[in-house]
PDB file of C-alpha atoms in Angstrom:
ATOM      1  CA  MET A 197       0.000   0.000   0.000  1.00  0.00           C
ATOM      2  CA  ALA A 198       1.528   3.305  -1.082  1.00  0.00           C
ATOM      3  CA  LEU A 199       0.822   6.606   0.645  1.00  0.00           C
ATOM      4  CA  LYS A 200      -1.178   8.858  -1.657  1.00  0.00           C
ATOM      5  CA  HIS A 201      -1.650  12.017   0.398  1.00  0.00           C
ATOM      6  CA  THR A 202       1.859  13.131   1.305  1.00  0.00           C
ATOM      7  CA  SER A 203       4.050  15.906  -0.033  1.00  0.00           C
ATOM      8  CA  ILE A 204       7.268  13.960   0.409  1.00  0.00           C
ATOM      9  CA  PRO A 205       8.053  12.630  -3.102  1.00  0.00           C
ATOM     10  CA  HIS A 206       9.892   9.407  -2.262  1.00  0.00           C
ATOM     11  CA  VAL A 207       7.405   8.418   0.442  1.00  0.00           C
ATOM     12  CA  ARG A 208       4.448   8.663  -1.915  1.00  0.00           C
ATOM     13  CA  ASN A 209       5.633   5.651  -3.934  1.00  0.00           C
ATOM     14  CA  HIS A 210       7.103   3.639  -1.055  1.00  0.00           C
ATOM     15  CA  HIS A 211       5.497   0.299  -0.224  1.00  0.00           C
ATOM     16  CA  PHE A 212       5.977  -0.103   3.522  1.00  0.00           C
ATOM     17  CA  ARG A 213       4.586  -3.625   3.826  1.00  0.00           C
ATOM     18  CA  HIS A 214       7.001  -5.125   1.284  1.00  0.00           C
ATOM     19  CA  SER A 215      10.181  -3.398   2.401  1.00  0.00           C
ATOM     20  CA  PHE A 216       9.802  -2.992   6.177  1.00  0.00           C
ATOM     21  CA  SER A 217      12.359  -5.638   7.182  1.00  0.00           C
ATOM     22  CA  SER A 218      14.905  -4.350   4.660  1.00  0.00           C
ATOM     23  CA  ASP A 219      14.363  -0.764   5.786  1.00  0.00           C
ATOM     24  CA  LEU A 220      14.665  -1.745   9.451  1.00  0.00           C
ATOM     25  CA  THR A 221      17.913  -3.640   8.816  1.00  0.00           C
ATOM     26  CA  ALA A 222      19.351  -0.714   6.852  1.00  0.00           C
ATOM     27  CA  GLY A 223      18.359   1.726   9.611  1.00  0.00           C
ATOM     28  CA  ILE A 224      20.052  -0.354  12.306  1.00  0.00           C
ATOM     29  CA  ILE A 225      23.252  -0.689  10.274  1.00  0.00           C
ATOM     30  CA  VAL A 226      23.342   3.040   9.535  1.00  0.00           C
ATOM     31  CA  ALA A 227      22.811   3.857  13.224  1.00  0.00           C
ATOM     32  CA  ILE A 228      25.589   1.493  14.304  1.00  0.00           C
ATOM     33  CA  LEU A 229      28.018   3.104  11.866  1.00  0.00           C
ATOM     34  CA  PHE A 230      26.802   6.675  12.194  1.00  0.00           C
ATOM     35  CA  ILE A 231      27.082   7.086  15.970  1.00  0.00           C
ATOM     36  CA  PRO A 232      30.862   6.610  16.349  1.00  0.00           C
ATOM     37  CA  GLN A 233      31.513   8.317  13.017  1.00  0.00           C
ATOM     38  CA  SER A 234      29.654  11.499  13.965  1.00  0.00           C
ATOM     39  CA  MET A 235      31.319  11.579  17.387  1.00  0.00           C
ATOM     40  CA  ALA A 236      34.763  11.220  15.808  1.00  0.00           C
ATOM     41  CA  TYR A 237      34.069  14.017  13.333  1.00  0.00           C
ATOM     42  CA  ALA A 238      32.965  16.273  16.189  1.00  0.00           C
ATOM     43  CA  ASN A 239      36.296  15.613  17.933  1.00  0.00           C
ATOM     44  CA  LEU A 240      38.065  16.366  14.664  1.00  0.00           C
ATOM     45  CA  ALA A 241      36.197  19.677  14.454  1.00  0.00           C
ATOM     46  CA  GLY A 242      37.203  20.529  18.020  1.00  0.00           C
ATOM     47  CA  VAL A 243      33.769  20.367  19.643  1.00  0.00           C
ATOM     48  CA  ASN A 244      32.144  18.062  22.192  1.00  0.00           C
ATOM     49  CA  PRO A 245      31.232  14.649  20.662  1.00  0.00           C
ATOM     50  CA  VAL A 246      27.571  15.057  21.593  1.00  0.00           C
ATOM     51  CA  TYR A 247      27.335  17.921  19.081  1.00  0.00           C
ATOM     52  CA  GLY A 248      28.409  15.506  16.375  1.00  0.00           C
ATOM     53  CA  LEU A 249      25.400  13.370  17.233  1.00  0.00           C
ATOM     54  CA  TYR A 250      23.126  16.425  17.150  1.00  0.00           C
ATOM     55  CA  ALA A 251      24.495  17.448  13.746  1.00  0.00           C
ATOM     56  CA  ALA A 252      24.093  13.953  12.337  1.00  0.00           C
ATOM     57  CA  ILE A 253      20.534  13.505  13.586  1.00  0.00           C
ATOM     58  CA  THR A 254      19.462  16.987  12.505  1.00  0.00           C
ATOM     59  CA  SER A 255      20.843  16.583   8.994  1.00  0.00           C
ATOM     60  CA  LEU A 256      19.135  13.207   8.587  1.00  0.00           C
ATOM     61  CA  LEU A 257      15.782  14.537   9.777  1.00  0.00           C
ATOM     62  CA  ILE A 258      15.921  17.561   7.483  1.00  0.00           C
ATOM     63  CA  TYR A 259      16.933  15.440   4.505  1.00  0.00           C
ATOM     64  CA  THR A 260      14.139  12.963   5.273  1.00  0.00           C
ATOM     65  CA  LEU A 261      11.630  15.779   4.893  1.00  0.00           C
ATOM     66  CA  LEU A 262      13.181  17.700   1.998  1.00  0.00           C
ATOM     67  CA  GLY A 263      15.456  15.314   0.106  1.00  0.00           C
ATOM     68  CA  SER A 264      14.589  13.439  -3.045  1.00  0.00           C
ATOM     69  CA  SER A 265      17.430  10.944  -3.567  1.00  0.00           C
ATOM     70  CA  LYS A 266      17.324   7.452  -2.066  1.00  0.00           C
ATOM     71  CA  PHE A 267      21.077   7.025  -2.518  1.00  0.00           C
ATOM     72  CA  LEU A 268      22.638  10.247  -1.194  1.00  0.00           C
ATOM     73  CA  SER A 269      24.816  10.039   1.907  1.00  0.00           C
ATOM     74  CA  VAL A 270      23.938  12.791   4.368  1.00  0.00           C
ATOM     75  CA  GLY A 271      25.848  13.866   7.471  1.00  0.00           C
ATOM     76  CA  PRO A 272      29.176  15.203   8.683  1.00  0.00           C
ATOM     77  CA  THR A 273      32.372  14.297   6.857  1.00  0.00           C
ATOM     78  CA  SER A 274      36.031  14.421   7.810  1.00  0.00           C
ATOM     79  CA  ILE A 275      37.063  17.103   5.307  1.00  0.00           C
ATOM     80  CA  ILE A 276      34.250  19.427   6.393  1.00  0.00           C
ATOM     81  CA  SER A 277      35.221  18.916  10.033  1.00  0.00           C
ATOM     82  CA  LEU A 278      38.857  19.760   9.276  1.00  0.00           C
ATOM     83  CA  ILE A 279      38.005  22.848   7.233  1.00  0.00           C
ATOM     84  CA  ALA A 280      35.611  24.126   9.915  1.00  0.00           C
ATOM     85  CA  PHE A 281      38.213  23.543  12.640  1.00  0.00           C
ATOM     86  CA  ALA A 282      40.944  25.296  10.638  1.00  0.00           C
ATOM     87  CA  GLY A 283      38.722  28.296   9.942  1.00  0.00           C
ATOM     88  CA  VAL A 284      37.439  28.757  13.475  1.00  0.00           C
ATOM     89  CA  PHE A 285      40.793  27.888  15.095  1.00  0.00           C
ATOM     90  CA  SER A 286      42.277  31.015  13.529  1.00  0.00           C
ATOM     91  CA  ILE A 287      39.918  33.249  15.530  1.00  0.00           C
ATOM     92  CA  ALA A 288      39.228  31.304  18.762  1.00  0.00           C
ATOM     93  CA  LYS A 289      40.901  28.883  21.138  1.00  0.00           C
ATOM     94  CA  PRO A 290      39.573  25.283  20.803  1.00  0.00           C
ATOM     95  CA  GLN A 291      37.221  24.049  23.553  1.00  0.00           C
ATOM     96  CA  SER A 292      36.357  27.630  24.562  1.00  0.00           C
ATOM     97  CA  LEU A 293      32.897  29.172  24.545  1.00  0.00           C
ATOM     98  CA  HIS A 294      33.958  31.600  21.812  1.00  0.00           C
ATOM     99  CA  PHE A 295      35.142  28.661  19.675  1.00  0.00           C
ATOM    100  CA  PHE A 296      31.810  26.894  20.092  1.00  0.00           C
ATOM    101  CA  GLU A 297      29.827  30.043  19.286  1.00  0.00           C
ATOM    102  CA  ALA A 298      31.908  30.655  16.160  1.00  0.00           C
ATOM    103  CA  MET A 299      31.429  27.035  15.065  1.00  0.00           C
ATOM    104  CA  VAL A 300      27.645  27.310  15.493  1.00  0.00           C
ATOM    105  CA  GLN A 301      27.575  30.581  13.548  1.00  0.00           C
ATOM    106  CA  LEU A 302      29.647  29.024  10.760  1.00  0.00           C
ATOM    107  CA  THR A 303      27.329  26.031  10.609  1.00  0.00           C
ATOM    108  CA  LEU A 304      24.195  28.188  10.452  1.00  0.00           C
ATOM    109  CA  LEU A 305      25.709  30.427   7.781  1.00  0.00           C
ATOM    110  CA  VAL A 306      26.666  27.463   5.599  1.00  0.00           C
ATOM    111  CA  GLY A 307      23.200  25.951   6.072  1.00  0.00           C
ATOM    112  CA  ILE A 308      21.500  29.188   5.030  1.00  0.00           C
ATOM    113  CA  ILE A 309      23.706  29.458   1.955  1.00  0.00           C
ATOM    114  CA  GLN A 310      22.905  25.874   0.967  1.00  0.00           C
ATOM    115  CA  ILE A 311      19.171  26.475   1.356  1.00  0.00           C
ATOM    116  CA  LEU A 312      19.377  29.623  -0.781  1.00  0.00           C
ATOM    117  CA  LEU A 313      21.233  27.807  -3.543  1.00  0.00           C
TER     118      LEU A 313
END
């Protein structure tokens, strides 16, 4: 049974009854891999590991609502973490409140730019 009254494109044609076990298995595997990965990338960016989890969960939820590709990988990556750390490190000391505030501002600014594009 496909959902007919939803605005999310890829959910409209999804047959939940036929693919539930496959979707559940994929979700568990992604969670097992994503938790330590997002925590490690947060450490790489110089912030508390719990913020890596917040960033990973938030990006997945937003992409679930707005995304259209079934095959796109969404979440933090090592190169983005390094670039963010290098940029913010030049203006604030790591693990300080100013560093965290600058990292949040950078993240929001990049998110706004991506939405506008």
